[in-house]
Structures are given as structure tokens and as C-alpha cells.
Amino acid sequence: MSETTKGIQDAGVVACAKHYILNEQEHFRQVGESVGRGYNISETLSSNIDDKTMHELYLWPFADAVRAGVGSVMCSYQQINNSYGCQNSKTLNGILKGELGFQGFVMSDWQAQHAGVASALAGMDMSTPGDTVFQSGLSFWGANLTVAVLNGTVPAYRIDDMAMRIMAAFFKVGQTVEGLEPVNMDSWSLDTYGYLHAGVKDGYQQINWHVDVQSDHGNLIREIAGKSTVLLKNEGALPLKNPKFLAVIGEDAGPSPLGPNGCADRGCNKGTLAMSWGSGTANFPYLSTPIDALNQQAINDHTRIEAVLDNYATNTIETLVKQDGATALVFVNANSGEGYIDVDGNEGDRQNLTLWGNGDELIKKVSSLCNNTIVVIHSVGPTLVTDWYDSPNVTAILWAGLPGQESGRAIVDVLYGKVNPAARTPFTWAAKSEDYGADVLYKPNNGNDAPQQDFTEGNFIDYRALDKANIKPIFEFGHGLSYTTFKYANIKVEKTNAGPYKPTKGKTVEAPTFGNFSTNIEDYAFPRAIRYIREGLRGSRIRTNG
């Protein structure tokens, strides 16, 4: 998170660290999503945690982001110890702004704000998108925040603090009001012309200029995708050297029949998995699939190559892979994403840790017929490999994560040794899901009230959980092979004595006081020069200086 923050802000863009904090599952993060799926709850999930675990485990990425100078932090949907994340004074004022010294602004996730005064006093600085419910024309803040200041519920200095934090982040990344480039794209539409205010069909104009911003980013994406691939197993099968016959198996090797952007917000799992689903996705300008890149390499090498891109075409697959001299490349995946999308019954979170599309059975079938079976996994996290990883016919296993638009060319770079897969797995590969100790809460457990997710495991997640229970993993956290050979020798461990921890003392300066000011709300209305735009559904008014 630290390096990502630096990279974004070095480019003049305010980075946003999210989701703060304990947003560890998608189930029950919002009441509307949950009720729409038949769960009768009245409040969102509460992540319940002790102070020690909070500080020693979950806070660290945000501490790193603050140290890197992150300009904004997004508070999360769910509750923390039964207090909503965007109005939790302990986490926002106490830990983030107090202990960590965060000087940027806190913004809500979209519709994660549940109150006006409470969120302002707890430390939230920016409401996104601003309305209580999308396109309602109603807001917890707006005029309500003005009233709260006038009646003394919210101190005036809190408004100054909000504005100061927002503009400080803006100036920190090198932006100036005078130097801003005009907006030339609309993230909500692919059309060249449309409404500036689409929700109310106002201001028809050009909204997209379709600027090519790719530059040489594709080469960088290819490099990152290749170098971040983890080689979990290799019995001498890799790198490939002019193989005579490649049998490429699996839907994950090929393109989606709907195209790379055929499912809104990538909300499906068809073809090769290069990006997960959710509101943070972007459209692929192109997608290099594994079969595309493998075909090109085979042409260059005069290699015979055939592919079956249907996981359930059992007879055709058997006929292909049992031929003499075949090197089988099996591509499989497992996906997940943001909670508002349900893909094949996976409500954001994965239902289990098995491979999708019958992937495990596919690997077992191919490896039972071909003694040189290489497996490539595209997944959002660990999957269960217990039933097939140690087969002598499975000669190599690669985890390629979610590689992005250069997926195909990047994996070919690794398979043929153009790039050394020197990455390490950032999680443990356990033999069964129970070994991890903690799991997603899939069913409400508190009647109609907020589901309660108690983090009773404390710090013991992932490899810590297995160590505590003395469980041997299949592939350890940090495991990763490479195409080079090396050994360690003459290792020496030196003890360093850290000094005692001394907590800071003292108090901050007193809050400022303000003189008398008008309590007539009409004195705080928008200037007359600002044009009113009617909200279509309710007939309420939205004001804009656009």
C-alpha cells in the first residue's frame, strides 16, 4: 500500500487508502444488498475486534499509507464494534487522525454515510456521492450541515478542518486551481455526447474526447504481470524449450464469447480471468489471452499447438492430451469481487476455495492421461490444490493472480523463460479451508439485527493460524521457486535491543472559538449566480455552479 500510494501521488493524483477498517468480507456490508438476496437484516455487519489485534494486524497497511503521505482514506460500509465505520470516532478521530497523525481527508464509501452530525463529529470530511440514496436529491449534509453549525450541534471549526484537509491533499500532490486541465471524459458513459447531469438529463454536450492515454503502459503491465507470477512447483518442466506439441486446455486460456468488456463491471467469469469484478474495474483497451500469445510463440517455434477451450468437452480433451509427446497446459481460475454483484451464487465472496468451472476435475483428468501437465492458476487468492498438486504427472504449477490486459504475453514470457518467475506467494496454500481458522460469515447470526462477526482468532490468520495449530501447509506463505539455483550459507543472526516504548503525552491546542454570526439560514443560501437544476424523480432542487 505504501508503494502504491507513492506511485499514484507522484503522478499528481490524490491516493485513497481503503477500506478503513476491518472490511474483511462482502456479505452483509450493506442492508440493501442483503435484503435483495433474502437476508432479513436491519443493520450491516459488525466486525468485532480487540484493541491488540486491531493495532498489531489490521492497522498496519493504513499506517504504512499514512507514512507514505496518503491524501485520503475511505471509511468502510460495515460497522466496527457495532459503530458504523464512517461515524466511528474511535477509529477515525482516535486511531487514524490521532495515533497515526493522518492529515488528509476521510471520505465515505458511496452511501456508507448513515448520519449527518455523527459522521461530522466522528471525523468524516467528505460525503460521497453526497446523497443519502442514489439520485434521491436528499443529503445528510448539504443544507443539513449548515443548520447543524447554526444550531451549535457541529462546531464551525470542524467545517474549517474538513475544507483544510481536502485542500491540503489537493495541494500536496502538486495541483493548483489555476493549472487544472478541463475534464475530457465521463466515467459513466462511453458515448461521445451525453448529458453533463445524466441523472436529470440536463446539459447535453460532448462528454468524452476518447483520448489515448496508453503510452507505453502495456509494456509495464506485461513486465509486472510476468515478474509477479509465482512458481509453486517445477519438476524440470519449465521453462519450455521449443516443445514439439502443446495441448492447451481450459476456458481460462481463451477469450470470453462476450468480449473482454462484455459483462458490466466485469461481473461474470467467462474466458481468461485477468480482472476481478466490481465498481473499481476499468474497461480493457485490449486483452492478450494465453491462447493468443501461445499461438504466436508456437508459430515462431514451429510447434504444433491445439486447444480445447471448453472445460466440459471431456471426450475431445481426452483424445487430445493422451497423444504421445504432448505437453499439456491447463488453465484454471477462481474469481470473486464486490458485493453488489453475484456471479454463479458467489455474492461477492467466494462460496469456497475450489477452482471454478470444474477446474479441479479438469486437472485430474488431464494429468491422468498426460505425464507432463503444467497448471496455470488465475485466481483472487488461495485455492485448494490438495487432490492433484503432488501427482507425478503434474510437473509444474504457476499462480499468475489477476494479471491484467497483458495476461497472455506475460504468462508466455514466464513459460518460455524470458522472465524469471521470482515472486513469492502472499498467502498460504492450505490443504483444506478449515486450516485457515477464520472464514466468511455466510448466514446472518443475530436475528434481524446486525450480523456479528467476532474476530476471536485475534492475530492468528493465514500462516499464523496454521503455525498455532501445528498444521503443515501445502505451499507456505512466502513460497516461490525460480529458474535459478542458489543456496544459503554462513547465516548469522544478530540480536538488536529496541528501546522501551514511550507513548506520547500532552494535549493538542484548544479548539478555536468564533464570534457571533447570523442564525438565519437564508443568509447562507447559494449565491444567485449558481444555477438550479431540478431533480427529476422528486422535483427537489440540486444546485450547481456548472
Coordinates of C-alpha atoms in Angstrom, one line a residue:
M1 CA 0.0 0.0 0.0
S2 CA 2.9 2.3 0.7
E3 CA 4.5 2.0 -2.7
T4 CA 1.1 2.2 -4.4
T5 CA 0.4 5.5 -2.6
K6 CA 3.7 6.9 -3.6
G7 CA 3.3 5.9 -7.3
I8 CA -0.2 7.5 -7.5
Q9 CA 0.6 10.7 -5.8
D10 CA 3.9 11.2 -7.6
A11 CA 1.7 11.4 -10.7
G12 CA -0.3 14.3 -9.2
V13 CA -3.3 12.3 -8.2
V14 CA -4.6 12.1 -4.6
A15 CA -4.4 8.4 -3.5
C16 CA -7.2 6.9 -1.4
A17 CA -6.4 4.2 1.2
K18 CA -9.4 1.9 1.6
H19 CA -11.5 0.5 3.1
Y20 CA -10.8 1.7 6.6
I21 CA -11.1 -0.6 8.5
L22 CA -12.0 -4.3 9.1
N23 CA -13.8 -4.6 5.8
E24 CA -12.9 -8.3 5.6
Q25 CA -15.9 -9.7 3.7
E26 CA -18.6 -8.6 1.2
H27 CA -21.6 -10.4 2.8
F28 CA -23.8 -8.1 4.7
R29 CA -21.8 -5.0 4.1
Q30 CA -25.0 -3.2 3.0
V31 CA -28.6 -3.8 4.1
G32 CA -30.0 -3.2 0.6
E33 CA -27.8 -5.8 -1.0
S34 CA -28.6 -8.3 1.8
V35 CA -32.3 -7.8 1.8
G36 CA -32.3 -8.1 -2.0
R37 CA -30.9 -11.6 -1.6
G38 CA -33.4 -12.7 1.0
Y39 CA -31.4 -11.9 4.2
N40 CA -33.7 -10.1 6.7
I41 CA -31.3 -7.8 8.5
S42 CA -31.8 -4.2 9.6
E43 CA -28.2 -3.1 10.0
T44 CA -24.9 -4.0 8.3
L45 CA -22.4 -6.5 9.6
S46 CA -20.3 -5.6 12.7
S47 CA -16.7 -6.6 12.7
N48 CA -15.9 -7.0 16.4
I49 CA -12.2 -6.9 17.4
D50 CA -10.0 -6.2 20.4
D51 CA -7.5 -3.3 20.6
K52 CA -4.4 -5.5 20.4
T53 CA -5.4 -7.3 17.2
M54 CA -6.5 -4.0 15.6
H55 CA -3.1 -2.4 16.2
E56 CA -0.9 -5.4 15.6
L57 CA -2.5 -6.7 12.4
Y58 CA -5.2 -4.8 10.6
L59 CA -4.0 -1.2 11.1
W60 CA -0.5 -1.8 9.6
P61 CA -1.3 -1.2 5.9
F62 CA -3.0 2.1 6.8
A63 CA -0.1 3.1 9.0
D64 CA 2.2 2.5 6.0
A65 CA -0.1 4.5 3.8
V66 CA -0.1 7.5 6.2
R67 CA 3.7 7.3 6.5
A68 CA 3.8 7.4 2.7
G69 CA 1.8 10.6 2.8
V70 CA -1.6 9.4 1.5
G71 CA -4.0 12.2 0.9
S72 CA -7.3 10.5 1.6
V73 CA -8.8 7.5 3.4
M74 CA -12.1 5.9 2.6
C75 CA -14.2 4.7 5.5
S76 CA -16.0 1.4 5.1
Y77 CA -19.6 0.2 4.9
Q78 CA -19.6 -2.2 7.8
Q79 CA -19.7 -1.5 11.5
I80 CA -16.7 -1.8 13.8
N81 CA -17.7 -3.0 17.3
N82 CA -21.3 -2.0 16.4
S83 CA -20.5 1.5 15.3
Y84 CA -20.6 2.4 11.6
G85 CA -17.1 2.9 10.0
C86 CA -17.9 6.4 8.8
Q87 CA -19.1 7.6 12.1
N88 CA -16.8 5.7 14.4
S89 CA -14.9 8.3 16.4
K90 CA -12.5 5.7 17.9
T91 CA -11.2 4.6 14.6
L92 CA -11.3 7.9 12.7
N93 CA -10.5 10.6 15.3
G94 CA -8.8 8.4 17.8
I95 CA -6.6 6.0 15.8
L96 CA -6.3 7.4 12.3
K97 CA -6.1 11.1 12.9
G98 CA -4.8 10.8 16.5
E99 CA -2.4 7.9 16.8
L100 CA -1.3 7.8 13.2
G101 CA -1.3 11.5 12.7
F102 CA -3.2 11.4 9.4
Q103 CA -3.5 14.9 8.0
G104 CA -5.5 14.3 4.8
F105 CA -9.3 13.8 4.5
V106 CA -11.6 10.9 5.2
M107 CA -14.3 10.2 2.6
S108 CA -17.2 7.9 2.8
D109 CA -17.7 4.9 0.6
W110 CA -20.7 5.5 -1.6
Q111 CA -23.7 5.5 0.6
A112 CA -21.7 4.4 3.6
Q113 CA -22.8 7.5 5.5
H114 CA -25.6 6.8 7.9
A115 CA -25.9 10.1 9.8
G116 CA -25.1 13.8 9.5
V117 CA -23.9 15.2 12.8
A118 CA -22.5 11.9 14.0
S119 CA -20.3 11.4 10.9
A120 CA -19.1 15.0 11.0
L121 CA -18.1 14.8 14.7
A122 CA -16.5 11.4 14.3
G123 CA -14.0 12.6 11.7
M124 CA -15.5 12.1 8.2
D125 CA -14.6 15.0 6.0
M126 CA -16.2 14.3 2.6
S127 CA -19.5 12.7 1.8
T128 CA -19.6 10.6 -1.4
P129 CA -21.6 10.8 -3.6
G130 CA -23.4 13.2 -1.4
D131 CA -27.0 11.9 -1.4
T132 CA -28.5 9.5 1.1
V133 CA -29.7 7.2 -1.7
F134 CA -28.5 7.5 -5.3
Q135 CA -30.3 10.3 -7.2
S136 CA -32.7 11.0 -4.3
G137 CA -31.8 14.7 -4.1
L138 CA -31.5 14.3 -0.3
S139 CA -28.4 14.6 1.8
F140 CA -27.3 14.0 5.4
W141 CA -25.0 17.1 4.9
G142 CA -25.6 19.8 2.4
A143 CA -28.1 22.3 3.9
N144 CA -28.4 20.0 6.9
L145 CA -24.7 20.5 7.8
T146 CA -25.3 24.3 7.6
V147 CA -28.2 24.0 10.0
A148 CA -26.1 21.8 12.3
V149 CA -23.4 24.6 12.6
L150 CA -26.1 27.3 13.1
N151 CA -27.7 25.5 15.9
G152 CA -24.4 24.6 17.6
T153 CA -24.6 20.9 17.0
V154 CA -21.4 20.9 14.8
P155 CA -18.7 23.4 15.7
A156 CA -17.7 25.8 13.0
Y157 CA -14.1 24.8 13.3
R158 CA -15.0 21.3 12.2
I159 CA -16.1 22.6 8.8
D160 CA -12.8 24.5 8.5
D161 CA -11.0 21.3 9.4
M162 CA -12.8 19.4 6.6
A163 CA -12.0 22.1 4.0
M164 CA -8.4 22.4 5.1
R165 CA -7.8 18.6 4.9
I166 CA -9.3 18.3 1.5
M167 CA -7.4 21.2 0.0
A168 CA -4.2 20.2 1.8
A169 CA -4.3 16.8 0.0
F170 CA -5.0 18.6 -3.3
F171 CA -2.0 20.9 -3.0
K172 CA 0.3 18.2 -1.6
V173 CA 0.2 16.3 -4.9
G174 CA 1.2 19.4 -6.8
Q175 CA -2.1 20.6 -8.1
T176 CA -3.2 24.2 -8.3
V177 CA -6.6 25.7 -9.0
E178 CA -5.3 27.7 -12.0
G179 CA -3.5 24.7 -13.6
L180 CA -6.3 22.3 -13.7
E181 CA -7.0 20.6 -17.0
P182 CA -10.6 20.6 -18.2
V183 CA -12.4 17.3 -17.8
N184 CA -12.3 15.3 -21.0
M185 CA -14.0 12.1 -20.0
D186 CA -17.1 10.7 -18.3
S187 CA -16.6 7.5 -16.4
W188 CA -20.4 6.7 -16.5
S189 CA -20.7 6.6 -20.3
L190 CA -18.9 5.5 -23.4
D191 CA -20.8 7.9 -25.6
T192 CA -19.2 10.9 -27.2
Y193 CA -22.2 13.1 -26.5
G194 CA -24.5 13.0 -23.5
Y195 CA -25.8 14.8 -20.5
L196 CA -23.5 16.6 -18.1
H197 CA -26.0 15.8 -15.4
A198 CA -27.2 12.4 -16.6
G199 CA -29.5 11.7 -13.6
V200 CA -31.7 14.6 -14.5
K201 CA -30.9 14.8 -18.3
D202 CA -29.5 18.3 -18.1
G203 CA -26.7 19.9 -20.1
Y204 CA -26.4 17.9 -23.3
Q205 CA -22.9 18.3 -24.7
Q206 CA -19.7 16.4 -25.6
I207 CA -18.7 14.3 -22.6
N208 CA -16.0 12.1 -23.9
W209 CA -13.0 13.1 -26.1
H210 CA -11.7 9.4 -26.2
V211 CA -8.1 10.4 -25.5
D212 CA -5.5 7.7 -25.9
V213 CA -3.6 7.6 -22.6
Q214 CA -1.9 4.2 -23.1
S215 CA 1.6 5.5 -23.9
D216 CA 3.9 2.5 -23.1
H217 CA 1.8 1.3 -20.1
G218 CA 1.2 -2.0 -21.8
N219 CA 4.9 -2.9 -21.6
L220 CA 5.0 -2.1 -17.9
I221 CA 1.8 -4.1 -17.2
R222 CA 3.4 -7.0 -19.1
E223 CA 6.6 -6.7 -17.0
I224 CA 4.7 -6.5 -13.7
A225 CA 2.4 -9.5 -14.6
G226 CA 5.4 -11.7 -15.5
K227 CA 7.5 -10.8 -12.5
S228 CA 4.6 -11.2 -10.1
T229 CA 3.9 -14.8 -11.2
V230 CA 4.6 -17.4 -8.5
L231 CA 6.2 -20.7 -9.5
L232 CA 4.7 -23.1 -6.9
K233 CA 6.1 -26.4 -8.3
N234 CA 8.5 -27.3 -11.0
E235 CA 9.9 -30.8 -11.8
G236 CA 12.1 -29.6 -14.6
A237 CA 9.2 -29.0 -17.0
L238 CA 9.8 -25.2 -17.1
P239 CA 11.0 -23.2 -18.9
L240 CA 9.7 -24.6 -22.1
K241 CA 12.2 -25.1 -24.9
N242 CA 10.7 -25.4 -28.4
P243 CA 8.2 -28.1 -27.4
K244 CA 7.0 -30.3 -30.3
F245 CA 3.4 -30.4 -29.3
L246 CA 1.4 -28.2 -26.9
A247 CA -2.1 -29.2 -25.8
V248 CA -3.8 -26.1 -24.3
I249 CA -6.8 -27.0 -22.1
G250 CA -9.3 -24.8 -20.3
E251 CA -11.7 -22.0 -20.8
D252 CA -9.3 -19.8 -18.8
A253 CA -6.9 -19.9 -21.7
G254 CA -9.2 -18.2 -24.2
P255 CA -11.3 -15.2 -24.8
S256 CA -14.8 -14.5 -23.4
P257 CA -17.5 -15.1 -26.1
L258 CA -18.9 -11.7 -24.9
G259 CA -15.6 -9.9 -25.4
P260 CA -13.3 -8.6 -22.7
N261 CA -15.7 -5.9 -21.5
G262 CA -18.9 -7.8 -22.3
C263 CA -20.1 -8.0 -18.7
A264 CA -20.8 -4.8 -16.8
D265 CA -18.1 -4.1 -14.2
R266 CA -16.5 -7.5 -15.2
G267 CA -19.4 -9.2 -13.5
C268 CA -19.1 -12.7 -14.9
N269 CA -16.4 -15.4 -15.3
K270 CA -16.1 -16.2 -19.0
G271 CA -12.8 -16.8 -20.7
T272 CA -9.5 -16.0 -19.1
L273 CA -9.6 -14.3 -15.8
A274 CA -7.5 -11.1 -15.9
M275 CA -9.5 -8.7 -13.7
S276 CA -12.0 -9.3 -10.9
W277 CA -15.4 -7.7 -10.7
G278 CA -16.7 -4.5 -9.0
S279 CA -17.1 -0.8 -9.2
G280 CA -13.3 -0.2 -9.2
T281 CA -12.8 -2.0 -12.5
A282 CA -11.9 -0.4 -15.8
N283 CA -12.6 -1.4 -19.4
F284 CA -9.8 -3.3 -21.2
P285 CA -8.4 -1.4 -24.2
Y286 CA -7.4 -4.9 -25.3
L287 CA -6.9 -8.3 -23.6
S288 CA -4.0 -10.5 -24.6
T289 CA -5.2 -14.0 -23.8
P290 CA -2.9 -17.0 -23.2
I291 CA -4.1 -18.8 -26.3
D292 CA -3.3 -15.7 -28.4
A293 CA 0.2 -15.5 -27.1
L294 CA 0.8 -19.2 -27.2
N295 CA -0.3 -19.5 -30.8
Q296 CA 2.2 -16.7 -31.8
Q297 CA 5.0 -18.4 -29.9
A298 CA 4.2 -21.7 -31.5
I299 CA 4.3 -20.2 -34.9
N300 CA 7.7 -18.8 -34.2
D301 CA 9.0 -22.1 -32.9
H302 CA 7.3 -24.4 -35.4
T303 CA 5.5 -26.0 -32.5
R304 CA 2.3 -28.0 -33.1
I305 CA -0.4 -26.5 -30.9
E306 CA -4.1 -27.4 -30.4
A307 CA -6.5 -26.1 -27.8
V308 CA -9.8 -27.1 -26.2
L309 CA -11.4 -24.1 -24.5
D310 CA -14.4 -26.0 -23.1
N311 CA -13.9 -27.4 -19.6
Y312 CA -16.6 -29.9 -20.1
A313 CA -15.6 -31.3 -23.5
T314 CA -14.3 -34.4 -21.8
N315 CA -14.0 -36.7 -24.8
T316 CA -12.3 -34.1 -27.0
I317 CA -9.9 -33.3 -24.2
E318 CA -9.0 -36.9 -23.6
T319 CA -8.3 -37.6 -27.3
L320 CA -6.0 -34.6 -27.4
V321 CA -3.9 -34.9 -24.3
K322 CA -3.3 -38.6 -24.4
Q323 CA -1.3 -38.4 -27.6
D324 CA 2.4 -39.2 -27.4
G325 CA 4.8 -36.3 -26.7
A326 CA 2.1 -33.9 -25.5
T327 CA 2.9 -31.1 -23.1
A328 CA -0.5 -30.1 -21.6
L329 CA -1.0 -26.6 -20.4
V330 CA -4.2 -26.5 -18.2
F331 CA -5.6 -23.0 -17.4
V332 CA -8.0 -22.7 -14.5
N333 CA -9.3 -19.9 -12.3
A334 CA -11.3 -18.8 -9.2
N335 CA -12.9 -15.4 -9.0
S336 CA -14.6 -13.0 -6.6
G337 CA -15.4 -9.3 -6.4
E338 CA -17.5 -6.5 -4.9
G339 CA -20.7 -7.5 -3.0
Y340 CA -23.3 -5.8 -5.3
I341 CA -22.6 -8.4 -8.0
D342 CA -23.5 -12.1 -7.7
V343 CA -21.7 -14.5 -10.1
D344 CA -22.9 -18.0 -10.1
G345 CA -24.1 -17.8 -6.5
N346 CA -20.9 -16.1 -5.3
E347 CA -22.2 -13.0 -3.5
G348 CA -19.0 -11.0 -3.8
D349 CA -17.2 -13.5 -1.6
R350 CA -16.3 -16.9 -2.9
Q351 CA -18.5 -19.7 -1.6
N352 CA -15.5 -22.0 -1.2
L353 CA -11.8 -22.3 -2.2
T354 CA -12.3 -24.8 -5.0
L355 CA -11.5 -23.9 -8.6
W356 CA -14.3 -22.6 -10.8
G357 CA -15.7 -24.3 -13.9
N358 CA -14.9 -27.9 -12.7
G359 CA -11.2 -26.9 -12.7
D360 CA -10.0 -29.4 -10.2
E361 CA -11.6 -32.3 -12.1
L362 CA -10.2 -30.9 -15.3
I363 CA -6.7 -31.0 -13.9
K364 CA -7.1 -34.5 -12.6
K365 CA -8.5 -35.8 -15.9
V366 CA -5.7 -34.3 -18.0
S367 CA -2.9 -35.3 -15.6
S368 CA -4.2 -38.9 -15.5
L369 CA -3.6 -39.1 -19.3
C370 CA -0.6 -36.8 -19.8
N371 CA 2.7 -37.2 -17.9
N372 CA 3.7 -33.6 -18.5
T373 CA 0.9 -31.5 -17.2
I374 CA 1.6 -27.9 -16.4
V375 CA -1.1 -26.0 -14.4
V376 CA -1.6 -22.2 -14.6
I377 CA -4.0 -20.7 -12.0
H378 CA -5.6 -17.3 -12.3
S379 CA -7.2 -16.5 -9.0
V380 CA -8.0 -13.8 -6.5
G381 CA -6.4 -15.8 -3.6
P382 CA -5.5 -19.3 -2.5
T383 CA -7.3 -22.3 -3.9
L384 CA -7.4 -25.9 -2.8
V385 CA -4.8 -27.9 -4.7
T386 CA -4.8 -30.9 -2.4
D387 CA -6.3 -33.5 -4.7
W388 CA -3.8 -33.1 -7.5
Y389 CA -0.7 -31.0 -6.7
D390 CA 1.5 -33.9 -5.8
S391 CA 0.7 -36.1 -8.8
P392 CA 4.0 -37.0 -10.6
N393 CA 2.2 -36.1 -13.8
V394 CA 1.7 -32.5 -12.6
T395 CA 5.1 -31.3 -13.4
A396 CA 4.7 -27.6 -12.8
I397 CA 2.2 -25.2 -11.1
L398 CA 2.1 -21.4 -11.7
W399 CA 0.0 -18.9 -9.8
A400 CA -0.5 -15.9 -12.1
G401 CA -3.0 -13.9 -9.9
L402 CA -5.0 -11.3 -11.9
P403 CA -2.5 -10.2 -14.5
G404 CA -4.5 -7.6 -16.4
Q405 CA -4.6 -6.8 -20.1
E406 CA -1.2 -8.3 -20.9
S407 CA -2.1 -11.7 -19.4
G408 CA -1.3 -13.8 -22.4
R409 CA 2.1 -12.3 -23.3
A410 CA 3.1 -12.2 -19.7
I411 CA 2.5 -15.8 -19.0
V412 CA 4.3 -16.9 -22.2
D413 CA 7.2 -14.8 -21.1
V414 CA 7.3 -16.9 -17.9
L415 CA 6.6 -20.3 -19.5
Y416 CA 9.4 -19.8 -22.0
G417 CA 11.9 -18.4 -19.6
K418 CA 12.0 -14.8 -21.0
V419 CA 11.1 -13.7 -17.4
N420 CA 12.2 -15.5 -14.3
P421 CA 9.1 -16.1 -12.0
A422 CA 10.8 -14.9 -8.9
A423 CA 7.7 -13.7 -7.0
R424 CA 6.6 -15.2 -3.6
T425 CA 3.1 -16.3 -2.7
P426 CA 1.5 -13.6 -0.4
F427 CA -0.7 -16.1 1.3
T428 CA -0.6 -19.7 2.5
W429 CA -1.9 -22.6 0.4
A430 CA -3.5 -24.9 2.9
A431 CA -4.8 -28.4 2.5
K432 CA -8.4 -27.6 3.4
S433 CA -10.3 -24.4 4.1
E434 CA -10.7 -25.2 7.8
D435 CA -6.9 -24.9 8.2
Y436 CA -7.1 -21.2 7.9
G437 CA -9.0 -20.8 11.2
A438 CA -11.3 -17.9 10.1
D439 CA -14.0 -17.9 7.5
V440 CA -16.5 -15.6 5.9
L441 CA -19.9 -15.3 7.7
Y442 CA -22.3 -16.5 5.1
K443 CA -25.5 -16.5 7.1
P444 CA -26.9 -13.9 9.5
N445 CA -26.3 -14.9 13.1
N446 CA -28.1 -12.2 15.1
G447 CA -31.8 -12.4 14.1
N448 CA -33.0 -9.3 12.2
D449 CA -30.3 -7.2 13.7
A450 CA -26.7 -6.6 12.6
P451 CA -24.8 -9.8 11.9
Q452 CA -21.9 -10.1 14.3
Q453 CA -18.5 -11.2 13.0
D454 CA -16.3 -11.8 16.1
F455 CA -12.6 -11.8 15.3
T456 CA -11.9 -14.3 18.0
E457 CA -8.9 -15.7 16.3
G458 CA -7.0 -12.5 17.0
N459 CA -3.7 -12.3 15.2
F460 CA -3.9 -15.9 14.1
I461 CA -4.9 -15.7 10.5
D462 CA -3.3 -17.3 7.4
Y463 CA 0.2 -18.7 8.3
R464 CA -0.2 -17.7 11.9
A465 CA -3.3 -19.9 12.2
L466 CA -1.5 -22.9 10.8
D467 CA 1.6 -22.4 12.9
K468 CA -0.5 -22.1 16.1
A469 CA -2.4 -25.3 15.2
N470 CA 0.8 -27.1 14.1
I471 CA -0.7 -27.7 10.6
K472 CA 1.7 -28.2 7.7
P473 CA 0.6 -26.2 4.6
I474 CA 1.0 -27.4 1.0
F475 CA 2.8 -24.2 0.0
E476 CA 3.9 -21.9 2.7
F477 CA 3.4 -18.1 2.9
G478 CA 6.4 -16.6 1.0
H479 CA 7.0 -19.8 -1.0
G480 CA 8.1 -19.4 -4.6
L481 CA 10.6 -21.1 -6.9
S482 CA 12.6 -19.7 -9.7
Y483 CA 14.6 -20.8 -12.7
T484 CA 17.9 -20.1 -10.9
T485 CA 19.6 -22.2 -8.3
F486 CA 21.0 -20.8 -5.1
K487 CA 21.8 -21.8 -1.5
Y488 CA 22.3 -20.0 1.8
A489 CA 25.5 -20.3 3.8
N490 CA 27.1 -18.9 6.9
I491 CA 23.9 -17.3 8.1
K492 CA 24.3 -15.2 11.2
V493 CA 21.5 -13.7 13.3
E494 CA 22.3 -10.7 15.5
K495 CA 20.1 -9.5 18.3
T496 CA 19.3 -5.9 18.5
N497 CA 17.9 -4.3 21.6
A498 CA 15.0 -2.0 20.9
G499 CA 14.4 0.8 23.4
P500 CA 11.3 0.9 25.6
Y501 CA 8.2 2.3 24.1
K502 CA 7.3 5.7 25.4
P503 CA 3.8 6.9 24.5
T504 CA 3.4 10.5 23.6
K505 CA 1.9 12.8 26.2
G506 CA 0.3 16.2 26.2
K507 CA -2.8 17.7 24.6
T508 CA -3.4 19.4 21.3
V509 CA -4.2 23.1 21.2
E510 CA -7.7 24.2 22.2
A511 CA -10.3 24.3 19.6
P512 CA -10.9 27.9 18.2
T513 CA -13.9 29.9 19.1
F514 CA -15.9 32.1 16.8
G515 CA -17.7 35.3 17.3
N516 CA -21.4 36.0 16.9
F517 CA -22.9 35.1 13.5
S518 CA -26.3 35.0 11.9
T519 CA -28.5 32.1 12.6
N520 CA -30.8 33.0 9.7
I521 CA -30.4 30.1 7.2
E522 CA -31.4 32.4 4.3
D523 CA -28.1 34.2 4.9
Y524 CA -26.2 31.0 3.9
A525 CA -28.1 30.1 0.7
F526 CA -26.2 29.6 -2.5
P527 CA -25.2 32.8 -4.5
R528 CA -27.8 33.8 -7.0
A529 CA -25.3 33.2 -9.8
I530 CA -25.5 29.5 -9.2
R531 CA -28.0 27.7 -11.5
Y532 CA -30.6 25.4 -10.1
I533 CA -31.1 22.0 -11.7
R534 CA -34.3 20.2 -10.9
E535 CA -34.0 16.6 -9.8
G536 CA -36.3 14.5 -12.0
L537 CA -37.8 12.0 -9.6
R538 CA -38.8 14.0 -6.6
G539 CA -38.9 17.6 -8.0
S540 CA -36.4 18.7 -5.4
R541 CA -33.6 21.1 -6.5
I542 CA -29.9 20.4 -7.0
R543 CA -27.7 23.4 -7.1
T544 CA -24.5 23.5 -9.2
N545 CA -22.1 26.1 -10.4
G546 CA -21.6 24.1 -13.6

